[in-house]
Short mmCIF file of C-alpha atoms in Angstrom, two decimals:
data_model
loop_
_atom_site.label_atom_id
_atom_site.label_comp_id
_atom_site.label_asym_id
_atom_site.label_seq_id
_atom_site.Cartn_x
_atom_site.Cartn_y
_atom_site.Cartn_z
CA MET A 1 -83.21 -174.03 127.18
CA LYS A 2 -85.75 -174.66 124.02
CA GLU A 3 -84.54 -176.55 120.84
CA LEU A 4 -84.35 -174.53 117.56
CA LEU A 5 -83.21 -176.82 114.86
CA ARG A 6 -82.52 -180.80 114.67
CA SER A 7 -80.31 -182.06 112.02
CA THR A 8 -77.62 -184.05 110.98
CA ASP A 9 -76.11 -181.86 108.74
CA PRO A 10 -72.89 -180.22 110.43
CA VAL A 11 -72.58 -177.94 107.66
CA LYS A 12 -75.56 -176.04 108.88
CA LEU A 13 -75.48 -176.41 112.21
CA ALA A 14 -72.16 -174.42 111.95
CA LEU A 15 -73.89 -171.98 109.84
CA ALA A 16 -76.51 -171.70 111.94
CA THR A 17 -74.45 -171.03 114.95
CA ALA A 18 -72.32 -168.50 112.78
CA LEU A 19 -75.42 -166.44 112.58
CA LEU A 20 -76.37 -166.76 115.10
CA GLU A 21 -73.20 -165.87 117.22
CA GLY A 22 -72.85 -163.00 114.38
CA GLU A 23 -75.94 -161.45 116.82
CA GLY A 24 -74.99 -162.48 119.99
CA ILE A 25 -77.67 -165.34 120.92
CA THR A 26 -76.07 -168.38 122.41
CA ALA A 27 -76.95 -171.10 121.08
CA PHE A 28 -75.99 -174.90 122.08
CA VAL A 29 -75.68 -177.96 119.70
CA LEU A 30 -76.24 -181.82 121.96
CA ASP A 31 -75.65 -185.33 120.81
CA VAL A 32 -72.53 -184.00 119.51
CA HIS A 33 -70.94 -187.45 120.81
CA MET A 34 -73.48 -190.06 119.94
CA SER A 35 -73.70 -188.39 116.47
CA ILE A 36 -70.06 -189.35 116.79
CA LEU A 37 -69.98 -193.31 119.00
CA GLU A 38 -72.37 -194.18 115.96
CA GLY A 39 -70.06 -194.04 113.30
CA SER A 40 -70.99 -189.88 112.96
CA LEU A 41 -72.95 -192.33 109.99
CA GLY A 42 -75.57 -189.64 110.15
CA MET A 43 -77.89 -191.09 111.34
CA LEU A 44 -78.55 -189.68 114.90
CA PRO A 45 -79.00 -186.12 114.51
CA ARG A 46 -77.45 -182.97 116.67
CA ARG A 47 -79.88 -180.62 118.08
CA MET A 48 -79.91 -176.74 118.74
CA MET A 49 -80.97 -175.47 122.07
CA VAL A 50 -80.85 -171.28 123.03
CA ALA A 51 -82.08 -169.42 125.58
CA ASP A 52 -85.90 -168.98 125.77
CA ARG A 53 -85.92 -165.56 125.77
CA ASP A 54 -84.03 -166.17 121.83
CA LEU A 55 -85.73 -168.46 120.85
CA PHE A 56 -88.25 -165.84 118.91
CA LEU A 57 -85.73 -164.32 117.39
CA ALA A 58 -83.42 -167.09 116.91
CA ARG A 59 -86.20 -168.78 115.03
CA ALA A 60 -86.64 -165.93 112.48
CA ILE A 61 -82.41 -165.48 111.71
CA LEU A 62 -82.85 -168.79 111.00
CA ARG A 63 -86.33 -168.74 108.52
CA ASP A 64 -84.31 -165.58 106.68
CA ASN A 65 -81.24 -166.48 105.72
CA GLY A 66 -82.62 -170.21 104.50
CA LEU A 67 -82.79 -172.67 107.30
CA GLY A 68 -85.69 -172.95 108.89
CA PRO A 69 -87.25 -176.35 109.65
CA GLU A 70 -88.44 -177.14 106.82
CA ALA A 71 -85.22 -176.21 105.06
#
């Protein structure tokens, strides 16, 4: 598993998940429970992980939809 995206924005993570699933790429969001424990203040980022073999395509999908690392 490789980290694809790190964000405190749950909407961005949900959109990224939907885009990837639409292309047949399974993504896992980690640290969800840690974020809830800190009160959902947005201080602890959640990490989106994908399989190693899907990383290149997943990055391209997010970049093409304006969700790259700079977004």
